mmCIF file of C-alpha atoms in Angstrom:
data_model
loop_
_atom_site.group_PDB
_atom_site.id
_atom_site.type_symbol
_atom_site.label_atom_id
_atom_site.label_comp_id
_atom_site.label_asym_id
_atom_site.label_seq_id
_atom_site.Cartn_x
_atom_site.Cartn_y
_atom_site.Cartn_z
ATOM 1 C CA UNK A 1 128.908 129.506 67.321
ATOM 2 C CA UNK A 2 126.871 131.420 64.928
ATOM 3 C CA UNK A 3 128.155 135.127 64.679
ATOM 4 C CA UNK A 4 124.349 135.689 64.615
ATOM 5 C CA UNK A 5 124.163 135.026 68.102
ATOM 6 C CA UNK A 6 126.068 138.284 69.050
ATOM 7 C CA UNK A 7 122.315 140.398 69.215
ATOM 8 C CA UNK A 8 121.544 137.817 71.770
ATOM 9 C CA UNK A 9 123.792 137.411 74.138
ATOM 10 C CA UNK A 10 125.393 139.321 76.519
ATOM 11 C CA UNK A 11 128.109 139.603 80.004
ATOM 12 C CA UNK A 12 126.806 137.526 82.038
ATOM 13 C CA UNK A 13 127.574 139.891 84.940
ATOM 14 C CA UNK A 14 126.544 142.937 83.400
ATOM 15 C CA UNK A 15 124.546 142.019 80.794
ATOM 16 C CA UNK A 16 126.273 144.337 78.096
ATOM 17 C CA UNK A 17 127.524 143.607 74.741
ATOM 18 C CA UNK A 18 129.870 141.526 73.896
ATOM 19 C CA UNK A 19 132.278 142.070 71.153
ATOM 20 C CA UNK A 20 133.706 139.466 68.830
ATOM 21 C CA UNK A 21 137.395 138.386 68.183
ATOM 22 C CA UNK A 22 137.524 134.754 66.285
ATOM 23 C CA UNK A 23 140.154 132.739 65.650
ATOM 24 C CA UNK A 24 139.007 130.080 64.134
ATOM 25 C CA UNK A 25 136.158 129.824 62.120
ATOM 26 C CA UNK A 26 134.253 126.832 60.120
ATOM 27 C CA UNK A 27 131.854 126.617 57.332
ATOM 28 C CA UNK A 28 131.081 130.382 58.673
ATOM 29 C CA UNK A 29 130.684 129.159 62.523
ATOM 30 C CA UNK A 30 133.391 130.151 65.367
ATOM 31 C CA UNK A 31 135.005 127.070 66.542
ATOM 32 C CA UNK A 32 137.078 129.121 67.948
ATOM 33 C CA UNK A 33 137.846 133.053 69.678
ATOM 34 C CA UNK A 34 137.230 135.726 72.486
ATOM 35 C CA UNK A 35 134.113 137.390 73.078
ATOM 36 C CA UNK A 36 134.578 140.270 75.355
ATOM 37 C CA UNK A 37 132.337 142.765 77.499
ATOM 38 C CA UNK A 38 132.444 146.083 76.418
ATOM 39 C CA UNK A 39 132.089 147.483 79.779
ATOM 40 C CA UNK A 40 133.270 145.434 81.964
ATOM 41 C CA UNK A 41 136.193 144.357 79.691
ATOM 42 C CA UNK A 42 135.923 140.412 81.156
ATOM 43 C CA UNK A 43 136.729 137.261 78.522
ATOM 44 C CA UNK A 44 134.460 134.573 77.657
ATOM 45 C CA UNK A 45 136.089 132.498 75.561
ATOM 46 C CA UNK A 46 135.315 130.145 72.376
ATOM 47 C CA UNK A 47 135.953 126.262 73.360
ATOM 48 C CA UNK A 48 134.958 123.922 70.134
ATOM 49 C CA UNK A 49 131.979 126.282 68.933
ATOM 50 C CA UNK A 50 130.636 127.147 72.276
ATOM 51 C CA UNK A 51 130.656 129.915 74.276
ATOM 52 C CA UNK A 52 131.721 130.017 78.123
ATOM 53 C CA UNK A 53 129.540 132.433 79.326
ATOM 54 C CA UNK A 54 129.608 131.273 83.112
ATOM 55 C CA UNK A 55 130.664 134.067 84.864
ATOM 56 C CA UNK A 56 134.051 133.798 86.484
ATOM 57 C CA UNK A 57 133.687 132.193 89.860
ATOM 58 C CA UNK A 58 132.050 129.157 88.454
ATOM 59 C CA UNK A 59 134.973 128.157 85.591
ATOM 60 C CA UNK A 60 136.715 125.543 85.378
ATOM 61 C CA UNK A 61 139.561 126.884 87.162
ATOM 62 C CA UNK A 62 137.838 128.803 90.502
ATOM 63 C CA UNK A 63 138.069 126.792 93.440
ATOM 64 C CA UNK A 64 134.510 125.253 94.654
ATOM 65 C CA UNK B 1 127.950 121.281 103.795
ATOM 66 C CA UNK B 2 129.571 124.029 101.828
ATOM 67 C CA UNK B 3 127.686 124.035 98.723
ATOM 68 C CA UNK B 4 128.240 126.134 95.820
ATOM 69 C CA UNK B 5 127.439 126.213 92.146
ATOM 70 C CA UNK B 6 130.552 125.449 90.849
ATOM 71 C CA UNK B 7 130.014 122.159 92.244
ATOM 72 C CA UNK B 8 126.035 121.332 90.430
ATOM 73 C CA UNK B 9 129.405 122.271 87.476
ATOM 74 C CA UNK B 10 131.519 119.537 88.806
ATOM 75 C CA UNK B 11 128.796 117.162 89.707
ATOM 76 C CA UNK B 12 126.737 117.200 85.808
ATOM 77 C CA UNK B 13 130.794 117.218 84.211
ATOM 78 C CA UNK B 14 131.268 113.790 85.958
ATOM 79 C CA UNK B 15 128.541 112.144 85.283
ATOM 80 C CA UNK B 16 126.544 113.394 82.659
ATOM 81 C CA UNK B 17 127.870 111.297 79.698
ATOM 82 C CA UNK B 18 126.178 108.641 81.307
ATOM 83 C CA UNK B 19 123.319 110.685 82.800
ATOM 84 C CA UNK B 20 122.893 112.004 79.103
ATOM 85 C CA UNK B 21 122.515 108.833 78.318
ATOM 86 C CA UNK B 22 119.236 107.922 80.899
ATOM 87 C CA UNK B 23 117.077 111.158 79.891
ATOM 88 C CA UNK B 24 116.189 110.164 76.149
ATOM 89 C CA UNK B 25 113.001 111.117 75.681
ATOM 90 C CA UNK B 26 111.566 114.521 76.304
ATOM 91 C CA UNK B 27 108.914 114.939 79.511
ATOM 92 C CA UNK B 28 105.012 114.947 78.421
ATOM 93 C CA UNK B 29 104.018 117.884 80.443
ATOM 94 C CA UNK B 30 106.754 119.438 78.342
ATOM 95 C CA UNK B 31 105.395 118.584 74.909
ATOM 96 C CA UNK B 32 102.177 119.902 76.467
ATOM 97 C CA UNK B 33 102.950 122.915 77.401
ATOM 98 C CA UNK B 34 104.836 123.567 73.717
ATOM 99 C CA UNK B 35 102.433 122.598 71.792
ATOM 100 C CA UNK B 36 99.973 124.935 73.254
ATOM 101 C CA UNK B 37 102.526 127.278 72.300
ATOM 102 C CA UNK B 38 102.413 129.683 68.926
ATOM 103 C CA UNK B 39 105.375 129.325 66.913
ATOM 104 C CA UNK B 40 107.552 132.244 67.758
ATOM 105 C CA UNK B 41 111.156 133.604 67.033
ATOM 106 C CA UNK B 42 113.359 132.458 70.182
ATOM 107 C CA UNK B 43 113.255 129.555 72.431
ATOM 108 C CA UNK B 44 115.244 128.854 75.502
ATOM 109 C CA UNK B 45 116.080 126.237 77.499
ATOM 110 C CA UNK B 46 117.614 126.756 80.559
ATOM 111 C CA UNK B 47 119.067 123.852 82.066
ATOM 112 C CA UNK B 48 118.836 121.740 79.232
ATOM 113 C CA UNK B 49 121.606 119.228 79.826
ATOM 114 C CA UNK B 50 121.148 116.541 76.531
ATOM 115 C CA UNK B 51 119.029 118.787 74.525
ATOM 116 C CA UNK B 52 115.994 116.509 74.454
ATOM 117 C CA UNK B 53 113.984 119.577 75.131
ATOM 118 C CA UNK B 54 115.740 121.791 72.928
ATOM 119 C CA UNK B 55 114.446 119.330 70.569
ATOM 120 C CA UNK B 56 110.646 119.319 71.305
ATOM 121 C CA UNK B 57 111.170 123.460 71.765
ATOM 122 C CA UNK B 58 112.309 123.324 67.831
ATOM 123 C CA UNK B 59 108.906 122.369 66.898
ATOM 124 C CA UNK B 60 107.783 126.169 67.302
ATOM 125 C CA UNK B 61 110.446 128.278 67.365
ATOM 126 C CA UNK B 62 113.105 129.748 64.175
ATOM 127 C CA UNK B 63 115.745 129.330 67.075
ATOM 128 C CA UNK B 64 116.220 127.873 70.194
ATOM 129 C CA UNK B 65 119.154 128.352 72.682
ATOM 130 C CA UNK B 66 119.535 125.771 75.089
ATOM 131 C CA UNK B 67 122.054 126.387 78.539
ATOM 132 C CA UNK B 68 123.342 124.325 81.029
ATOM 133 C CA UNK B 69 126.222 124.691 83.209
ATOM 134 C CA UNK B 70 127.906 121.744 82.559
ATOM 135 C CA UNK B 71 130.055 121.187 79.260
ATOM 136 C CA UNK B 72 130.160 117.607 79.464
ATOM 137 C CA UNK B 73 125.617 118.044 79.270
ATOM 138 C CA UNK B 74 126.073 120.253 76.138
ATOM 139 C CA UNK B 75 128.519 118.180 74.002
ATOM 140 C CA UNK B 76 125.449 115.459 74.152
ATOM 141 C CA UNK B 77 123.082 117.897 73.389
ATOM 142 C CA UNK B 78 125.432 119.397 70.153
ATOM 143 C CA UNK B 79 125.053 115.939 68.625
ATOM 144 C CA UNK B 80 121.606 115.404 69.365
ATOM 145 C CA UNK B 81 120.796 118.898 68.194
ATOM 146 C CA UNK B 82 123.621 120.263 65.843
ATOM 147 C CA UNK B 83 121.470 123.018 64.873
ATOM 148 C CA UNK B 84 121.082 124.312 68.327
ATOM 149 C CA UNK B 85 122.363 127.579 69.594
ATOM 150 C CA UNK B 86 124.902 126.086 72.804
ATOM 151 C CA UNK B 87 125.772 128.134 75.585
ATOM 152 C CA UNK B 88 128.135 127.596 78.389
ATOM 153 C CA UNK B 89 125.882 129.235 81.155
ATOM 154 C CA UNK B 90 124.738 129.832 84.750
ATOM 155 C CA UNK B 91 121.318 129.965 85.377
ATOM 156 C CA UNK B 92 120.884 133.270 87.796
ATOM 157 C CA UNK B 93 123.231 135.060 86.232
ATOM 158 C CA UNK B 94 122.082 134.528 82.483
ATOM 159 C CA UNK B 95 124.247 135.364 79.636
ATOM 160 C CA UNK B 96 121.095 136.938 77.634
ATOM 161 C CA UNK B 97 119.513 140.231 76.370
ATOM 162 C CA UNK B 98 116.725 141.234 78.300
ATOM 163 C CA UNK B 99 113.121 140.779 76.249
ATOM 164 C CA UNK B 100 114.676 138.846 73.521
ATOM 165 C CA UNK B 101 112.435 134.930 74.105
ATOM 166 C CA UNK B 102 109.970 134.276 73.501
ATOM 167 C CA UNK B 103 109.238 130.819 74.808
ATOM 168 C CA UNK B 104 111.169 129.155 77.960
ATOM 169 C CA UNK B 105 111.447 125.700 79.787
ATOM 170 C CA UNK B 106 113.728 125.814 82.444
ATOM 171 C CA UNK B 107 112.895 122.355 84.149
ATOM 172 C CA UNK B 108 114.563 119.848 86.568
ATOM 173 C CA UNK B 109 117.477 122.594 87.117
ATOM 174 C CA UNK B 110 116.274 125.554 89.404
ATOM 175 C CA UNK B 111 116.290 122.427 92.830
ATOM 176 C CA UNK B 112 119.750 122.554 91.954
ATOM 177 C CA UNK B 113 120.588 125.574 92.849
ATOM 178 C CA UNK B 114 122.624 125.568 96.488
ATOM 179 C CA UNK B 115 119.843 129.033 98.295
ATOM 180 C CA UNK B 116 116.806 130.334 98.365
ATOM 181 C CA UNK B 117 118.774 133.125 96.884
ATOM 182 C CA UNK B 118 119.929 131.673 93.791
ATOM 183 C CA UNK B 119 116.795 130.174 92.646
ATOM 184 C CA UNK B 120 115.046 133.632 93.763
ATOM 185 C CA UNK B 121 117.368 134.919 91.619
ATOM 186 C CA UNK B 122 117.375 132.898 88.182
ATOM 187 C CA UNK B 123 113.423 133.576 88.430
ATOM 188 C CA UNK B 124 114.452 137.364 88.332
ATOM 189 C CA UNK B 125 116.809 136.381 85.087
ATOM 190 C CA UNK B 126 113.644 134.112 83.357
ATOM 191 C CA UNK B 127 111.564 137.179 83.664
ATOM 192 C CA UNK B 128 114.277 139.384 82.596
ATOM 193 C CA UNK B 129 114.886 137.226 79.155
ATOM 194 C CA UNK B 130 111.104 136.498 78.375
ATOM 195 C CA UNK B 131 109.895 139.456 76.005
ATOM 196 C CA UNK B 132 106.200 140.570 77.716
ATOM 197 C CA UNK B 133 104.343 138.465 76.181
ATOM 198 C CA UNK B 134 106.736 135.271 77.130
ATOM 199 C CA UNK B 135 105.304 132.433 79.072
ATOM 200 C CA UNK B 136 107.978 129.493 80.675
ATOM 201 C CA UNK B 137 107.088 126.449 82.142
ATOM 202 C CA UNK B 138 109.113 126.080 85.578
ATOM 203 C CA UNK B 139 109.601 122.614 87.230
ATOM 204 C CA UNK B 140 111.115 121.483 90.050
ATOM 205 C CA UNK B 141 110.961 118.097 92.273
ATOM 206 C CA UNK B 142 108.085 118.264 95.297
ATOM 207 C CA UNK B 143 107.886 117.053 98.334
ATOM 208 C CA UNK B 144 104.549 115.401 96.735
ATOM 209 C CA UNK B 145 107.120 113.200 95.267
ATOM 210 C CA UNK B 146 106.907 109.088 95.832
ATOM 211 C CA UNK B 147 109.983 108.690 97.764
ATOM 212 C CA UNK B 148 109.579 111.782 100.086
ATOM 213 C CA UNK B 149 107.974 111.041 103.594
ATOM 214 C CA UNK B 150 107.325 114.562 103.848
ATOM 215 C CA UNK B 151 103.668 116.359 104.064
ATOM 216 C CA UNK B 152 102.672 117.446 100.361
ATOM 217 C CA UNK B 153 100.965 119.902 102.819
ATOM 218 C CA UNK B 154 103.889 121.631 103.712
ATOM 219 C CA UNK B 155 105.052 125.150 104.075
ATOM 220 C CA UNK B 156 108.084 124.414 103.148
ATOM 221 C CA UNK B 157 110.446 121.759 100.982
ATOM 222 C CA UNK B 158 114.098 120.217 102.281
ATOM 223 C CA UNK B 159 117.606 119.970 100.681
ATOM 224 C CA UNK B 160 119.286 116.605 100.174
ATOM 225 C CA UNK B 161 120.945 114.795 98.632
ATOM 226 C CA UNK B 162 120.193 112.321 95.993
ATOM 227 C CA UNK B 163 122.884 110.424 94.424
ATOM 228 C CA UNK B 164 124.071 109.308 90.771
ATOM 229 C CA UNK B 165 125.374 105.372 90.679
ATOM 230 C CA UNK B 166 127.849 104.859 87.854
ATOM 231 C CA UNK B 167 128.209 102.471 85.820
ATOM 232 C CA UNK B 168 130.447 100.456 88.309
ATOM 233 C CA UNK B 169 128.387 101.216 90.902
ATOM 234 C CA UNK B 170 130.832 104.303 92.203
ATOM 235 C CA UNK B 171 128.229 107.099 93.803
ATOM 236 C CA UNK B 172 128.401 110.791 92.878
ATOM 237 C CA UNK B 173 126.210 113.078 95.540
ATOM 238 C CA UNK B 174 123.715 115.704 94.113
ATOM 239 C CA UNK B 175 122.106 119.029 96.151
ATOM 240 C CA UNK B 176 118.728 118.700 95.178
ATOM 241 C CA UNK B 177 116.396 121.665 97.208
ATOM 242 C CA UNK B 178 112.579 119.560 97.651
ATOM 243 C CA UNK B 179 110.467 122.531 96.984
ATOM 244 C CA UNK B 180 106.106 122.360 98.572
ATOM 245 C CA UNK B 181 104.202 123.431 96.422
ATOM 246 C CA UNK B 182 102.889 126.567 98.509
ATOM 247 C CA UNK B 183 107.157 127.172 98.656
ATOM 248 C CA UNK B 184 106.946 127.151 94.959
ATOM 249 C CA UNK B 185 104.432 129.725 94.806
ATOM 250 C CA UNK B 186 105.989 131.770 97.598
ATOM 251 C CA UNK B 187 108.555 131.537 95.535
ATOM 252 C CA UNK B 188 107.397 132.099 91.902
ATOM 253 C CA UNK B 189 105.270 135.234 93.895
ATOM 254 C CA UNK B 190 109.040 136.735 94.920
ATOM 255 C CA UNK B 191 110.437 137.068 92.150
ATOM 256 C CA UNK B 192 109.974 138.909 89.182
ATOM 257 C CA UNK B 193 107.682 136.332 87.716
ATOM 258 C CA UNK B 194 104.069 136.290 87.438
ATOM 259 C CA UNK B 195 102.350 132.499 88.156
ATOM 260 C CA UNK B 196 99.369 131.723 85.708
ATOM 261 C CA UNK B 197 99.043 127.974 86.487
ATOM 262 C CA UNK B 198 100.071 125.749 88.690
ATOM 263 C CA UNK B 199 100.187 121.667 88.387
ATOM 264 C CA UNK B 200 101.841 118.956 90.179
ATOM 265 C CA UNK B 201 102.698 116.076 87.853
ATOM 266 C CA UNK B 202 104.429 113.158 88.139
ATOM 267 C CA UNK B 203 106.040 114.012 91.590
ATOM 268 C CA UNK B 204 106.881 117.786 90.492
ATOM 269 C CA UNK B 205 105.761 121.583 90.200
ATOM 270 C CA UNK B 206 105.292 122.827 87.111
ATOM 271 C CA UNK B 207 104.021 126.039 87.011
ATOM 272 C CA UNK B 208 103.420 128.336 83.851
ATOM 273 C CA UNK B 209 104.215 131.410 84.100
ATOM 274 C CA UNK B 210 104.895 134.995 82.833
ATOM 275 C CA UNK B 211 107.370 138.335 83.500
ATOM 276 C CA UNK B 212 105.392 140.576 86.024
ATOM 277 C CA UNK B 213 103.534 143.157 84.456
ATOM 278 C CA UNK B 214 105.197 146.549 84.877
#
């Protein structure tokens, strides 16, 4: 994920800004980290360079 | 049968790798829509799958965002369009700031959302993220398709299951809502989008839409 993407993405639930916490970078791109909603505090992981911005009830560990 | 959008995610995570290999080419209707558009800053593909239409949008936009519910399909997109910005997300709850998108396609995805409420919510979300001058192409499978017996002039469509056959002949059911053209019009009208043009082509409804003026 490129850091400039922060200007465009938002929390899927309340559409507020996300705060970035970088765990790993590669050639400037963010490979791993966390995006946290500045309003509701929901945390969204960045996994292998792709932000997982699915609402919590649609994540892999959520019951179908 | 109780269906949820998480089911759609699970289905495409399961069939994604094989499905992606069968989705090599852009649809001509999408190419025509993008050809007609002016050069823009930001384009969006909702339900981008393996990125075939992200590639088409890259001809017209400086940055293209691809959103899909399936990680397996996004992994295929990473290979096909490495310079696109890919996000895992839900079409009915887009993780994209309002009014930023100049050009969007929402192709062959709306019909996978399991309720009218969710489908209209996703159209509202498309309206929200579009710039006031933005345009989008929305497509869904329609009752006009050869494989369905339904009358093309029906007021409403129907829910059905269309099986995906994996190599080795294992089948995976996929939920579809098949749209009657009249119903496609009324769902767009019920959302925050305005219909600019509706075309029925190759058994699909193709709506060119823009955000409803305030």
